[in-house]
Amino acid sequence: MPTEKFTFTGHSGATLAARLDLPDGPQLATALFAHCFTCSKDIPAAKRISGRLAAMGIAVLRFDFTGLGHSEGEFANTTFTSNVADLVCAAEALSGRDMAPALLIGHSLGGAAVLKAAGRIDSARAVATIAAPYDPGHVMHNFDDALDRIAADGRAEVELGGRAITIGRDFVEDVKAESLGPAIAGLKRALLILHGPRDAVVGIDNATEIFKAARHPKSFVTLDDADHLIRRGADAEYAAEVIAAWSRRYLDLRAPAPPPGAPEGVTRVSEADPDGFLQDIQAGPNHHLQADEPESYGGTNRGLTPYQFLAAGLGACTSMTIRLYARRKGWPLDHVSVDVTHDKVHAQDCGDCNEKSAEKIDVFSRLIRLEGALSEDQRRKLLEIADRCPVHRTLEGRIRIETALSG
């Protein structure tokens, strides 16, 4: 996906660093992502979710809060309230580019922040939280042994995630005083809550409280054994898939007119796992699939193989063609199904092949089941009609594949 460096002015006047992940094609909507406490915009979960949304035409802005990552400012002077203000600033910066965010996504404390900020972002139509606390003060358990020092000295350095972070007294007092209940009850946006029941940092009871406080439409999806930071790639991919599928219902993702010479639009295939074979397949904003190879061939078996996709296309087209003909004729066809298998055989073993050679050829075999009170003549005619399936004709006809490099 194309990624653009993006900067904007935060709540304190400091310049905040961001990445704007853009669709490799028409942009249909914009999302704003808030990262977890003391994390950065570049955590794996944020990158994976942004990439998945960009593949379906949604641009995503992920940024470092004041004093974190590549953003200016001093984290010790920030609070939960200032994080919320930074989110509003980010939304305003996007609006200034005619990219007002329709979807807000927040991870951990970033999830609490988007719940609080949503009421101040008019363009937002949907909110998704990942491992978010119901009580923002929950984050203090990360440094509760330093609370006395913070209270006495105004700030203290603590170690979080293997690095030193300075926490200020204002932050502690602000999160202790914060209550998300009213903001969640008055959200007036669709809400998706994702949380792992084995989350040892922010317990699953937080998701329960958020769900109870929210009004419909609201949804909860478990992340099973995912950890709090969603470190495993498979967990991040699952969260991305769920958010992408759910958001379609609430975002106005109108596909642009197809380009000339491509009546069905562009089908984009993007590598999802450079160490294996997993591929993301996006056909417009509403249809997403995955392709892969079996584990025995070095894949992870998370999608159909390329030949299975070919078989699926042939089978689907065959079934549709039979149904269309029976419908036009008014015949009593109750149900049709098509089993398709693929194999390679020697040409001389293929009785219907035009060319005889020692080379192997691809053979797709169809087994068609027709249910209903059909006569034998009707069944024979429908079997004949199966061979008129457009994909069948394409596979048996002359095919030219044109290939070029982009850029």
Coordinates of C-alpha atoms in Angstrom, one line a residue:
M1 CA 0.0 0.0 0.0
P2 CA 1.2 3.6 -0.6
T3 CA 2.2 5.3 2.6
E4 CA 2.6 9.0 3.0
K5 CA 4.4 10.8 5.8
F6 CA 2.0 13.2 7.4
T7 CA 2.4 15.8 10.1
F8 CA -0.1 18.0 11.9
T9 CA -0.2 20.3 14.9
G10 CA -1.3 18.7 18.2
H11 CA -3.1 20.1 21.2
S12 CA 0.0 21.8 22.6
G13 CA 1.3 23.2 19.3
A14 CA 3.8 20.5 18.9
T15 CA 4.2 18.8 15.5
L16 CA 2.9 15.3 15.5
A17 CA 4.2 12.6 13.2
A18 CA 1.8 10.3 11.3
R19 CA 1.6 7.9 8.5
L20 CA -1.3 8.0 6.0
D21 CA -1.8 4.6 4.5
L22 CA -3.6 5.1 1.2
P23 CA -5.5 2.7 -1.1
D24 CA -3.7 1.6 -4.2
G25 CA -6.6 2.9 -6.2
P26 CA -9.7 5.0 -5.5
Q27 CA -10.2 6.2 -1.9
L28 CA -13.7 5.4 -0.6
A29 CA -13.4 6.5 3.1
T30 CA -11.0 7.5 5.8
A31 CA -10.2 6.0 9.2
L32 CA -8.2 7.3 12.2
F33 CA -6.2 4.9 14.3
A34 CA -5.1 5.6 18.0
H35 CA -2.4 3.4 19.3
C36 CA -2.0 1.8 22.8
F37 CA -0.5 3.4 25.9
T38 CA 3.1 4.5 25.3
C39 CA 3.2 2.6 22.0
S40 CA 3.6 4.1 18.6
K41 CA 1.9 4.3 15.2
D42 CA 4.2 1.6 13.9
I43 CA 3.1 -1.4 16.1
P44 CA 2.3 -4.5 14.1
A45 CA -1.4 -4.5 14.9
A46 CA -1.8 -0.9 13.6
K47 CA 0.2 -1.6 10.4
R48 CA -1.8 -4.8 9.7
I49 CA -5.2 -3.3 10.3
S50 CA -4.3 -0.2 8.3
G51 CA -3.1 -2.3 5.4
R52 CA -6.2 -4.4 5.3
L53 CA -8.5 -1.3 5.3
A54 CA -6.4 0.4 2.7
A55 CA -6.9 -2.7 0.5
M56 CA -10.6 -2.2 0.6
G57 CA -10.3 1.5 -0.3
I58 CA -10.2 3.1 3.2
A59 CA -7.3 5.4 3.9
V60 CA -5.9 5.2 7.5
L61 CA -4.1 7.8 9.5
R62 CA -2.1 6.5 12.4
F63 CA 0.0 8.9 14.4
D64 CA 2.2 9.2 17.5
F65 CA 0.7 11.0 20.4
T66 CA 2.5 14.0 21.8
G67 CA 5.9 13.0 23.2
L68 CA 5.9 9.5 21.7
G69 CA 7.6 8.0 18.7
H70 CA 8.6 10.7 16.2
S71 CA 6.2 13.3 17.5
E72 CA 7.4 16.5 19.2
G73 CA 6.5 17.5 22.8
E74 CA 7.1 16.0 26.2
F75 CA 5.1 12.9 27.2
A76 CA 5.4 13.8 30.9
N77 CA 3.3 16.9 30.2
T78 CA 0.5 14.9 28.5
T79 CA -2.8 13.5 30.0
F80 CA -5.6 11.3 28.8
T81 CA -7.5 14.5 28.0
S82 CA -4.6 15.8 25.9
N83 CA -4.6 12.5 24.0
V84 CA -8.2 13.0 23.2
A85 CA -7.4 16.5 22.0
D86 CA -4.6 15.1 19.8
L87 CA -7.2 12.8 18.2
V88 CA -9.5 15.7 17.5
C89 CA -6.6 17.6 16.0
A90 CA -5.8 14.6 13.8
A91 CA -9.4 14.5 12.6
E92 CA -9.3 18.2 11.8
A93 CA -6.1 17.8 9.9
L94 CA -7.7 15.1 7.8
S95 CA -10.8 17.2 7.3
G96 CA -8.5 20.0 6.0
R97 CA -7.6 17.6 3.2
D98 CA -11.2 16.6 2.5
M99 CA -10.5 13.3 4.2
A100 CA -12.7 13.6 7.3
P101 CA -12.6 10.3 9.2
A102 CA -15.7 8.1 9.1
L103 CA -14.2 5.3 11.2
L104 CA -12.3 5.6 14.5
I105 CA -10.1 2.7 15.7
G106 CA -8.4 2.6 19.1
H107 CA -6.1 0.0 20.7
S108 CA -5.9 -0.2 24.5
L109 CA -5.8 3.3 26.0
G110 CA -6.2 4.5 22.4
G111 CA -9.6 2.7 22.4
A112 CA -10.7 4.6 25.5
A113 CA -9.5 7.8 23.8
V114 CA -11.6 7.2 20.6
L115 CA -14.6 6.5 22.7
K116 CA -14.2 9.9 24.4
A117 CA -13.2 11.8 21.2
A118 CA -16.0 10.4 19.0
G119 CA -18.5 13.0 20.2
R120 CA -16.2 15.8 19.1
I121 CA -15.6 14.3 15.6
D122 CA -18.8 14.9 13.6
S123 CA -17.7 12.9 10.6
A124 CA -17.3 9.7 12.6
R125 CA -20.0 7.1 11.9
A126 CA -18.4 4.0 13.5
V127 CA -16.0 3.3 16.3
A128 CA -13.9 0.1 16.9
T129 CA -12.0 -0.6 20.0
I130 CA -9.3 -3.3 20.6
A131 CA -8.5 -4.4 24.2
A132 CA -9.7 -1.1 25.5
P133 CA -10.2 -0.3 29.2
Y134 CA -13.5 0.9 30.5
D135 CA -11.7 2.9 33.2
P136 CA -8.7 4.8 31.7
G137 CA -7.2 4.8 35.1
H138 CA -6.6 1.1 34.6
V139 CA -3.3 2.0 32.9
M140 CA -1.8 3.0 36.3
H141 CA -1.3 -0.6 37.3
N142 CA 1.7 -0.5 34.8
F143 CA 3.5 1.9 37.2
D144 CA 1.7 1.6 40.5
D145 CA 5.0 1.2 42.3
A146 CA 6.0 4.7 41.2
L147 CA 2.7 6.5 42.2
D148 CA 4.2 7.7 45.5
R149 CA 7.2 9.2 43.7
I150 CA 5.0 10.8 41.1
A151 CA 2.8 12.4 43.8
A152 CA 5.8 13.7 45.8
D153 CA 8.0 14.9 42.9
G154 CA 5.4 15.8 40.2
R155 CA 6.8 13.1 37.9
A156 CA 8.9 9.9 37.8
E157 CA 10.6 7.8 35.3
V158 CA 9.2 4.3 34.9
E159 CA 10.1 1.4 32.6
L160 CA 7.4 0.3 30.3
G161 CA 7.9 -2.2 27.5
G162 CA 11.6 -2.2 28.0
R163 CA 12.1 1.6 27.7
A164 CA 12.1 4.5 30.1
I165 CA 9.0 6.8 30.2
T166 CA 8.4 9.8 32.4
I167 CA 4.9 9.9 33.9
G168 CA 3.6 13.2 35.3
R169 CA 1.3 13.9 38.2
D170 CA -1.3 15.6 35.8
F171 CA -1.6 12.3 33.9
V172 CA -2.2 10.3 37.0
E173 CA -4.8 12.7 38.3
D174 CA -6.5 13.0 34.9
V175 CA -7.0 9.3 34.3
K176 CA -8.1 8.8 37.9
A177 CA -10.9 11.3 37.4
E178 CA -12.0 10.2 34.0
S179 CA -15.2 8.3 33.5
L180 CA -16.1 6.9 30.1
G181 CA -19.7 5.8 31.0
P182 CA -21.5 8.9 29.8
A183 CA -19.4 9.2 26.6
I184 CA -20.1 5.6 25.7
A185 CA -23.8 5.9 26.4
G186 CA -24.0 9.0 24.3
L187 CA -21.8 7.7 21.5
K188 CA -24.5 7.7 18.8
R189 CA -22.2 5.8 16.5
A190 CA -22.0 2.1 15.7
L191 CA -19.6 0.4 18.1
L192 CA -17.4 -2.7 17.6
I193 CA -15.6 -4.1 20.7
L194 CA -12.7 -6.6 20.2
H195 CA -11.1 -8.1 23.2
G196 CA -9.2 -11.3 24.2
P197 CA -10.6 -13.2 27.2
R198 CA -7.0 -14.1 28.2
D199 CA -5.8 -10.5 28.1
A200 CA -3.6 -10.2 31.2
V201 CA -3.1 -6.4 30.9
V202 CA -6.7 -5.2 30.4
G203 CA -9.2 -7.9 31.6
I204 CA -12.1 -9.0 29.5
D205 CA -14.5 -7.5 32.1
N206 CA -13.6 -4.1 30.6
A207 CA -15.2 -5.2 27.3
T208 CA -18.3 -6.3 29.2
E209 CA -18.6 -2.9 30.9
I210 CA -18.2 -1.0 27.6
F211 CA -20.8 -3.2 25.9
K212 CA -23.2 -2.7 28.8
A213 CA -22.8 1.1 28.7
A214 CA -23.2 1.4 25.0
R215 CA -26.5 1.6 23.0
H216 CA -27.2 -0.3 19.8
P217 CA -25.9 -0.8 17.2
K218 CA -23.1 -2.5 19.2
S219 CA -21.1 -5.7 18.6
F220 CA -18.6 -7.7 20.5
V221 CA -16.1 -10.1 19.0
T222 CA -13.6 -12.2 21.1
L223 CA -10.0 -12.4 20.1
D224 CA -9.6 -15.8 21.8
D225 CA -6.1 -16.2 23.1
A226 CA -4.6 -13.0 21.6
D227 CA -2.3 -11.1 23.9
H228 CA -2.9 -7.4 24.8
L229 CA -0.6 -6.0 22.1
I230 CA -1.9 -8.4 19.4
R231 CA 1.7 -9.4 18.7
R232 CA 0.9 -12.5 16.6
G233 CA 0.4 -11.8 13.0
A234 CA -2.6 -14.2 12.8
D235 CA -4.4 -12.3 15.6
A236 CA -3.8 -8.9 14.0
E237 CA -5.0 -10.3 10.6
Y238 CA -8.2 -11.6 12.3
A239 CA -8.9 -8.2 14.0
A240 CA -8.3 -6.5 10.7
E241 CA -10.7 -8.9 8.9
V242 CA -13.4 -8.3 11.4
I243 CA -13.1 -4.5 11.4
A244 CA -13.0 -4.4 7.6
A245 CA -16.1 -6.7 7.3
W246 CA -18.0 -4.9 10.1
S247 CA -17.3 -1.4 8.9
R248 CA -18.8 -2.0 5.5
R249 CA -22.3 -1.9 7.1
Y250 CA -21.8 1.6 8.5
L251 CA -19.6 3.3 6.0
D252 CA -20.8 4.5 2.6
L253 CA -18.3 2.7 0.5
R254 CA -19.5 3.4 -3.0
A255 CA -17.3 1.7 -5.6
P256 CA -16.2 4.0 -8.5
A257 CA -17.1 3.2 -12.0
P258 CA -14.9 0.5 -13.5
P259 CA -12.1 1.6 -15.7
P260 CA -12.4 1.2 -19.5
G261 CA -11.8 -2.3 -20.6
A262 CA -12.5 -3.8 -17.2
P263 CA -16.3 -4.1 -16.9
E264 CA -16.0 -6.0 -13.6
G265 CA -13.5 -3.6 -12.1
V266 CA -10.1 -4.4 -10.7
T267 CA -9.3 -7.5 -8.7
R268 CA -6.2 -6.6 -6.6
V269 CA -4.0 -9.4 -5.1
S270 CA -1.5 -8.3 -2.5
E271 CA 1.0 -10.3 -0.6
A272 CA 0.1 -10.7 3.0
D273 CA 2.9 -12.9 4.3
P274 CA 6.3 -12.5 2.6
D275 CA 7.6 -15.6 4.5
G276 CA 4.8 -17.8 3.2
F277 CA 2.3 -17.6 0.4
L278 CA -0.8 -15.9 1.9
Q279 CA -2.4 -13.3 -0.4
D280 CA -5.1 -10.7 0.2
I281 CA -7.6 -10.5 -2.7
Q282 CA -9.8 -7.4 -2.9
A283 CA -12.5 -7.0 -5.5
G284 CA -13.9 -3.5 -5.0
P285 CA -14.8 -2.4 -1.5
N286 CA -17.1 -5.2 -0.5
H287 CA -15.5 -8.4 -1.4
H288 CA -12.3 -9.8 0.2
L289 CA -10.8 -13.3 0.0
Q290 CA -7.5 -14.9 0.8
A291 CA -5.4 -17.3 -1.3
D292 CA -2.8 -19.6 0.2
E293 CA -1.1 -23.0 -0.3
P294 CA -1.4 -26.0 2.0
E295 CA 1.1 -26.4 4.8
S296 CA 2.7 -29.3 2.9
Y297 CA 3.7 -26.9 0.2
G298 CA 5.0 -24.2 2.5
G299 CA 1.8 -22.3 3.0
T300 CA -0.4 -21.7 6.0
N301 CA -3.7 -23.1 4.5
R302 CA -5.7 -19.9 5.3
G303 CA -7.3 -19.6 1.9
L304 CA -8.1 -21.4 -1.4
T305 CA -5.2 -22.3 -3.6
P306 CA -5.1 -20.6 -7.0
Y307 CA -6.4 -23.7 -8.8
Q308 CA -9.2 -23.9 -6.3
F309 CA -10.2 -20.4 -7.2
L310 CA -10.3 -21.4 -10.9
A311 CA -12.4 -24.4 -9.9
A312 CA -14.7 -22.2 -7.9
G313 CA -15.1 -19.8 -10.8
L314 CA -16.1 -22.6 -13.1
G315 CA -18.4 -24.2 -10.6
A316 CA -20.2 -20.9 -9.7
C317 CA -20.6 -19.9 -13.4
T318 CA -22.0 -23.4 -14.2
S319 CA -24.5 -23.3 -11.4
M320 CA -25.6 -19.7 -12.3
T321 CA -26.0 -20.6 -16.0
I322 CA -28.2 -23.6 -15.2
R323 CA -30.3 -21.7 -12.7
L324 CA -30.8 -18.8 -15.2
Y325 CA -32.0 -21.2 -18.0
A326 CA -34.3 -23.1 -15.7
R327 CA -35.8 -19.9 -14.4
R328 CA -36.5 -18.6 -17.9
K329 CA -38.1 -21.9 -18.8
G330 CA -40.2 -22.1 -15.6
W331 CA -38.8 -25.6 -14.9
P332 CA -39.1 -27.1 -11.4
L333 CA -35.4 -27.0 -10.5
D334 CA -35.3 -26.8 -6.7
H335 CA -31.5 -26.8 -6.2
V336 CA -28.3 -27.1 -8.2
S337 CA -24.8 -27.9 -7.0
V338 CA -21.5 -28.4 -8.8
D339 CA -18.5 -30.4 -7.6
V340 CA -15.3 -29.4 -9.5
T341 CA -12.0 -31.2 -9.4
H342 CA -8.7 -30.4 -11.1
D343 CA -6.0 -32.7 -12.3
K344 CA -3.3 -32.9 -14.9
V345 CA -3.4 -35.9 -17.3
H346 CA -1.4 -36.9 -20.3
A347 CA -3.1 -35.6 -23.5
Q348 CA -3.3 -39.1 -25.0
D349 CA -5.5 -40.1 -22.0
C350 CA -8.0 -37.4 -22.7
G351 CA -10.6 -38.7 -25.1
D352 CA -12.1 -35.2 -25.9
C353 CA -8.8 -33.4 -26.4
N354 CA -8.0 -32.1 -29.8
E355 CA -4.2 -32.5 -29.5
K356 CA -2.5 -35.7 -28.7
S357 CA 1.0 -35.5 -27.2
A358 CA 3.1 -36.7 -24.3
E359 CA 2.5 -33.5 -22.5
K360 CA 0.2 -33.2 -19.6
I361 CA -2.9 -31.0 -19.8
D362 CA -5.2 -29.5 -17.2
V363 CA -8.6 -31.2 -16.8
F364 CA -11.4 -29.8 -14.7
S365 CA -14.1 -32.3 -14.0
R366 CA -17.7 -31.3 -13.0
L367 CA -20.2 -33.4 -11.2
I368 CA -23.6 -31.6 -11.4
R369 CA -26.5 -32.4 -9.1
L370 CA -30.0 -31.3 -10.1
E371 CA -32.9 -31.5 -7.6
G372 CA -36.5 -31.2 -8.4
A373 CA -39.3 -32.8 -10.4
L374 CA -37.5 -32.5 -13.7
S375 CA -38.1 -34.8 -16.7
E376 CA -35.2 -36.7 -18.3
D377 CA -35.3 -34.3 -21.3
Q378 CA -35.1 -31.3 -19.0
R379 CA -32.2 -32.8 -17.1
R380 CA -30.3 -33.6 -20.4
K381 CA -31.0 -30.0 -21.6
L382 CA -29.7 -28.5 -18.4
L383 CA -26.5 -30.6 -18.7
E384 CA -26.1 -29.3 -22.2
I385 CA -26.6 -25.8 -21.0
A386 CA -23.8 -26.3 -18.5
D387 CA -21.3 -26.2 -21.4
R388 CA -22.5 -22.7 -22.3
C389 CA -21.3 -21.3 -19.1
P390 CA -19.1 -18.2 -20.0
V391 CA -16.2 -19.3 -17.7
H392 CA -16.3 -22.8 -19.4
R393 CA -16.1 -21.1 -22.8
T394 CA -13.3 -18.8 -21.6
L395 CA -11.2 -21.7 -20.2
E396 CA -11.7 -23.7 -23.4
G397 CA -11.2 -20.7 -25.7
R398 CA -8.2 -18.6 -26.6
I399 CA -6.8 -16.6 -23.7
R400 CA -4.3 -13.8 -23.9
I401 CA -2.7 -12.6 -20.7
E402 CA -1.1 -9.1 -20.8
T403 CA 1.4 -8.2 -18.1
A404 CA 3.1 -4.9 -17.3
L405 CA 5.1 -3.4 -14.4
S406 CA 3.4 -0.6 -12.4
G407 CA 5.5 2.5 -12.0

